[in-house]
Short mmCIF file of C-alpha atoms in Angstrom, two decimals:
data_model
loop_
_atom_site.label_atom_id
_atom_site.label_comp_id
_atom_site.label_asym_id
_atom_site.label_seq_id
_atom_site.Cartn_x
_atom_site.Cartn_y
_atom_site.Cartn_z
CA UNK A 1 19.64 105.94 290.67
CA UNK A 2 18.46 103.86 287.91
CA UNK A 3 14.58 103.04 290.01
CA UNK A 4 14.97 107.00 289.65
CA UNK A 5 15.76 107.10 286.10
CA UNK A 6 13.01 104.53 285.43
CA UNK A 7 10.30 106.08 287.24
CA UNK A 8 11.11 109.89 285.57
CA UNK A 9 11.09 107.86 282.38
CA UNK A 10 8.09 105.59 283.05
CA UNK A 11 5.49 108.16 281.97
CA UNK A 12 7.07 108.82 278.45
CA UNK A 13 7.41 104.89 278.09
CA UNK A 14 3.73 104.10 278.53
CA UNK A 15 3.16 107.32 276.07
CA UNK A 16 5.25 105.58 273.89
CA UNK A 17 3.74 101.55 274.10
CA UNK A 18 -0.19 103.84 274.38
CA UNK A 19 0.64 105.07 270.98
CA UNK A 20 2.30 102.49 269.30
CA UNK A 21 -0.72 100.52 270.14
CA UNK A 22 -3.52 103.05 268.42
CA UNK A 23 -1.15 103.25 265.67
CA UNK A 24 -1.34 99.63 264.69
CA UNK A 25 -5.19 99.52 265.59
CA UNK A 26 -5.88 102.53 263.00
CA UNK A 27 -3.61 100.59 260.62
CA UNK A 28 -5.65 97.70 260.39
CA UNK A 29 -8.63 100.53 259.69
CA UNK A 30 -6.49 101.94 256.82
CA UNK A 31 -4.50 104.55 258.32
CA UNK A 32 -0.31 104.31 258.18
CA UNK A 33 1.20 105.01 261.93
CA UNK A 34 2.28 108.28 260.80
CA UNK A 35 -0.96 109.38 259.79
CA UNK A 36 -2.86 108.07 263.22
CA UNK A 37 0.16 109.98 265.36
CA UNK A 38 -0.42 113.31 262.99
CA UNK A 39 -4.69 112.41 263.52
CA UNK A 40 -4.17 112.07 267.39
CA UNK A 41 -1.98 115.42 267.48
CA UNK A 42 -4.68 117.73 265.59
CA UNK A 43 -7.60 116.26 267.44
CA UNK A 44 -5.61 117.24 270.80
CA UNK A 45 -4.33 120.47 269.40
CA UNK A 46 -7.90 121.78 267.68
CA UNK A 47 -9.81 121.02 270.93
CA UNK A 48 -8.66 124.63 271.35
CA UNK A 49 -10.21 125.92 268.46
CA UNK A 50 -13.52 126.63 268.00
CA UNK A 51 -15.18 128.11 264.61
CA UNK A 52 -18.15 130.07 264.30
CA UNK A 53 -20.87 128.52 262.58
CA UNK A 54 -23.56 131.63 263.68
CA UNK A 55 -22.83 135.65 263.90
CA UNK A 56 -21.69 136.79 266.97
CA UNK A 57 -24.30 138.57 268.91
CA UNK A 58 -22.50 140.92 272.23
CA UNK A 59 -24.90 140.08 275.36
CA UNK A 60 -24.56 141.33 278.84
CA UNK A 61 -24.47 138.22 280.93
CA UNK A 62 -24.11 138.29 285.03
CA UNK A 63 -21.48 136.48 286.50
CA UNK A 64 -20.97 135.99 290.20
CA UNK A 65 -17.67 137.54 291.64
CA UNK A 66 -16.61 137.92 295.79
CA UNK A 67 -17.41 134.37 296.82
CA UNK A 68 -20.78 134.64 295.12
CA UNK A 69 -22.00 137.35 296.78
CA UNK A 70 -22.36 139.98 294.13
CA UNK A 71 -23.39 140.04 290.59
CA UNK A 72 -21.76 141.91 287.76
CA UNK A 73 -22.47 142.36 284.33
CA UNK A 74 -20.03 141.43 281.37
CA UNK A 75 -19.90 142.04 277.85
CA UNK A 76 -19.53 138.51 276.18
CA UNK A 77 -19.97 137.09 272.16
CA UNK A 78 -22.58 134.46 271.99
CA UNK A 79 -22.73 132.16 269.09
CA UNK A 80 -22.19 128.80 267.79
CA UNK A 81 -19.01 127.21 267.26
CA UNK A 82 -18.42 123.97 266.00
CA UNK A 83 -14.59 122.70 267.77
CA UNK A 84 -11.84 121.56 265.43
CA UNK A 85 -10.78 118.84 267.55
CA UNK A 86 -13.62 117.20 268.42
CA UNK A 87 -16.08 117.29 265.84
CA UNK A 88 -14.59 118.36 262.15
CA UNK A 89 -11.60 116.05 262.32
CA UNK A 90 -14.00 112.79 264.13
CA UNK A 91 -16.24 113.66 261.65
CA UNK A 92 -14.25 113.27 258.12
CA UNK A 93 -12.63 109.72 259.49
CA UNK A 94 -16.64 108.77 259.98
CA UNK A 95 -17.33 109.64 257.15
CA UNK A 96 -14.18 107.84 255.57
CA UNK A 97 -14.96 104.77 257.96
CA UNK A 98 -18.51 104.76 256.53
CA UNK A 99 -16.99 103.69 252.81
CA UNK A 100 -15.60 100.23 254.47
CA UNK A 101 -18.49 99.11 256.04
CA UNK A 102 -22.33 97.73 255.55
CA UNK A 103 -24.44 100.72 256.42
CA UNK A 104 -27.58 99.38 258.76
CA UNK A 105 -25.94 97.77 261.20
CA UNK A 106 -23.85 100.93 261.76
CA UNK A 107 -27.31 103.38 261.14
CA UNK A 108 -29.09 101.03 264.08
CA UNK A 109 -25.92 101.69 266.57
CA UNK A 110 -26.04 105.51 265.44
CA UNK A 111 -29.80 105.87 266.36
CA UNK A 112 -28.92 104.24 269.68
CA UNK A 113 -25.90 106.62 270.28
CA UNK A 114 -27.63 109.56 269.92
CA UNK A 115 -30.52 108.12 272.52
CA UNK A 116 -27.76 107.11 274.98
CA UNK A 117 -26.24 110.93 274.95
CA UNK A 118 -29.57 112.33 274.92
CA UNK A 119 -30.41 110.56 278.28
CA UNK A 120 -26.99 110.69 279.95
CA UNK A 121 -26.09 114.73 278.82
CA UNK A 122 -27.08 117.71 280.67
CA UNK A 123 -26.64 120.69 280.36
CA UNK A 124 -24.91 122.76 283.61
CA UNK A 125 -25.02 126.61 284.05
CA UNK A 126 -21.50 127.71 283.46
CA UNK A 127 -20.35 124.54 281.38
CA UNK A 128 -22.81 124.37 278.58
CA UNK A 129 -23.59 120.60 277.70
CA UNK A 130 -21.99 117.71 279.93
CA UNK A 131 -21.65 114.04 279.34
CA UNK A 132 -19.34 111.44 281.14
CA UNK A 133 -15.84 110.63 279.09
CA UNK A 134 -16.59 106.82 279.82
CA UNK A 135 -20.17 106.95 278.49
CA UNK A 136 -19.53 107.36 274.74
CA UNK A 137 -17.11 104.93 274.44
CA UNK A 138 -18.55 102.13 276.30
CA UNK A 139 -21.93 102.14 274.91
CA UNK A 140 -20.57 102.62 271.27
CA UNK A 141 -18.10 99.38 271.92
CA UNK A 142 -21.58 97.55 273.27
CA UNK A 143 -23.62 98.11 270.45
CA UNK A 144 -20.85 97.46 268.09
CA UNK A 145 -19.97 94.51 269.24
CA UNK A 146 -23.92 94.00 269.45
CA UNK A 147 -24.66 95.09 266.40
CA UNK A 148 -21.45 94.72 263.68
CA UNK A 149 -19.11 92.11 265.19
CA UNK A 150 -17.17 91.83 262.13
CA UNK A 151 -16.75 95.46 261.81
CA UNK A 152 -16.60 96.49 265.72
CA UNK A 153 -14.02 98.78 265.39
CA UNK A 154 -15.37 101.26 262.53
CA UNK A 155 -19.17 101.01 263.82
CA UNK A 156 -17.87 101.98 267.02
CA UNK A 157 -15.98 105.15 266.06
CA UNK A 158 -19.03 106.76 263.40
CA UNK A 159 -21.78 105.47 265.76
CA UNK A 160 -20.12 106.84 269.12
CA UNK A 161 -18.74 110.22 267.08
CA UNK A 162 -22.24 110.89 265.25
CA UNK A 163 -24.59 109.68 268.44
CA UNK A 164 -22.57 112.11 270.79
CA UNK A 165 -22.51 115.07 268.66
CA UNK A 166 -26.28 114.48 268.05
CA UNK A 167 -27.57 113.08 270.95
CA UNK A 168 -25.49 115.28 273.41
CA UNK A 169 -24.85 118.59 271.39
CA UNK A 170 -26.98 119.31 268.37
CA UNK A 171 -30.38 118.18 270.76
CA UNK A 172 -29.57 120.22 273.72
CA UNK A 173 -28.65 123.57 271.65
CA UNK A 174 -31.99 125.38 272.41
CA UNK A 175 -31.57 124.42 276.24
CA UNK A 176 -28.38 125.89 276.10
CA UNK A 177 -29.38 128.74 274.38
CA UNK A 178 -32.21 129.69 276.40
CA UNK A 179 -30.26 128.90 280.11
CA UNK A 180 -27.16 130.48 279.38
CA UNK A 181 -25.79 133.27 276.60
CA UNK A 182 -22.38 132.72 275.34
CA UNK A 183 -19.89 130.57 273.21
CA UNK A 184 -21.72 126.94 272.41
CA UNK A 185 -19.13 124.69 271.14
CA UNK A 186 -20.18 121.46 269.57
CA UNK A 187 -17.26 118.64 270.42
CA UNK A 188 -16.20 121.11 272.56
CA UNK A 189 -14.82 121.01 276.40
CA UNK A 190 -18.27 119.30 277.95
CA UNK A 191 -18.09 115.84 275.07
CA UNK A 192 -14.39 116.00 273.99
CA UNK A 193 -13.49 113.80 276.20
CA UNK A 194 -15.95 111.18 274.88
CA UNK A 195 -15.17 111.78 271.47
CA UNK A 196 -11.45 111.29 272.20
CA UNK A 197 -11.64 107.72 273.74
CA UNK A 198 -14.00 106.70 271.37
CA UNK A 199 -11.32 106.73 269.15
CA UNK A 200 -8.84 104.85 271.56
CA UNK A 201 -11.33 102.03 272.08
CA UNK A 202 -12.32 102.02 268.06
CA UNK A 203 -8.34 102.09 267.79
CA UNK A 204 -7.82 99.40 270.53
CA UNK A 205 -10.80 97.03 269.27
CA UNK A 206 -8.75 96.06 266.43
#
């Protein structure tokens, strides 16, 4: 009974130590607990919100229905968004983060970003623009700890939060554009998940 109890309640435990932990790195970065849990809840929450940044145009596009063996048209909006969750929010604590620190050595690991996500994005039919979850936040802890060892933590978080909306999104909007009609969401579904655990890793590199 209690093995039972602990493994129903093991989940909610680690949930509990995980944010604790991000809590007392953003603290050291200038952020009470409260705020960081509060941060962490509207970056999870406004991944689901998207807001238009260009009018929305209706366009017929054909989507495959019956195993793929017939074509039908559908009405669809296609425009622009830019998502809550994973690029306003990210970007206001960059820009906050950018007051603490020495700017070069956080520029240099910025330009590097966006070349990384250039190269390892791509955009898919269906999914707009892709990039691996682990990508962002590895490179941006490499060429912080590279580049601002002092600072990791902040250079981390702008350079991995502005190089991935650049380098992955903002380049690869005419691709996306031209291959497929429809809602483009930058920070959205295909580089949330990058932006997210960059701020885990900036969080845990304190």
């Amino acid at each position: 009974m209690i093995i039972l109890l602990f493994i129903l309640f093991l989940p909610i435990l680690f949930l509990l130590v995980f944010f604790n932990i991000v809590s007392l790195g953003f603290e050291k970065l200038g952020l009470s607990p409260g705020v960081t849990i509060l941060i962490l809840f509207l970056i999870l929450a406004g991944s689901a919100v998207n807001i238009p940044l260009t009018k929305k145009k209706m366009v017929y596009e054909k989507r495959p229905f019956f195993f793929g063996f017939f074509k039908k048209h559908e009405l669809r909006p296609s425009y622009v968004a830019i998502n809550l969750g994973g690029a306003i929010i990210p970007l206001f604590l960059s820009f906050y983060f950018l007051s603490k620190v020495p700017l070069k050595p956080v520029l240099i690991a910025t330009f590097l970003m966006i070349v990384v996500s250039k190269l390892f994005s791509k955009v898919v039919p269906g999914q707009g623009v892709t990039i691996s979850a682990f990508v962002p936040p590895l490179f941006a802890l490499l060429f912080a700890l590279m580049l601002a060892p002092q600072f990791s933590a902040p250079c981390a978080f702008v350079s991995g939060v502005l190089g991935t909306l650049i380098g992955a999104d903002i380049l690869n909007l005419h691709k996306v554009r031209k291959l497929e009609p429809g809602l483009l969401s930058i920070g959205g579904a295909g580089v949330f998940d990058g932006i997210f655990l960059i701020g885990i890793v900036s969080a845990l590199l304190t």
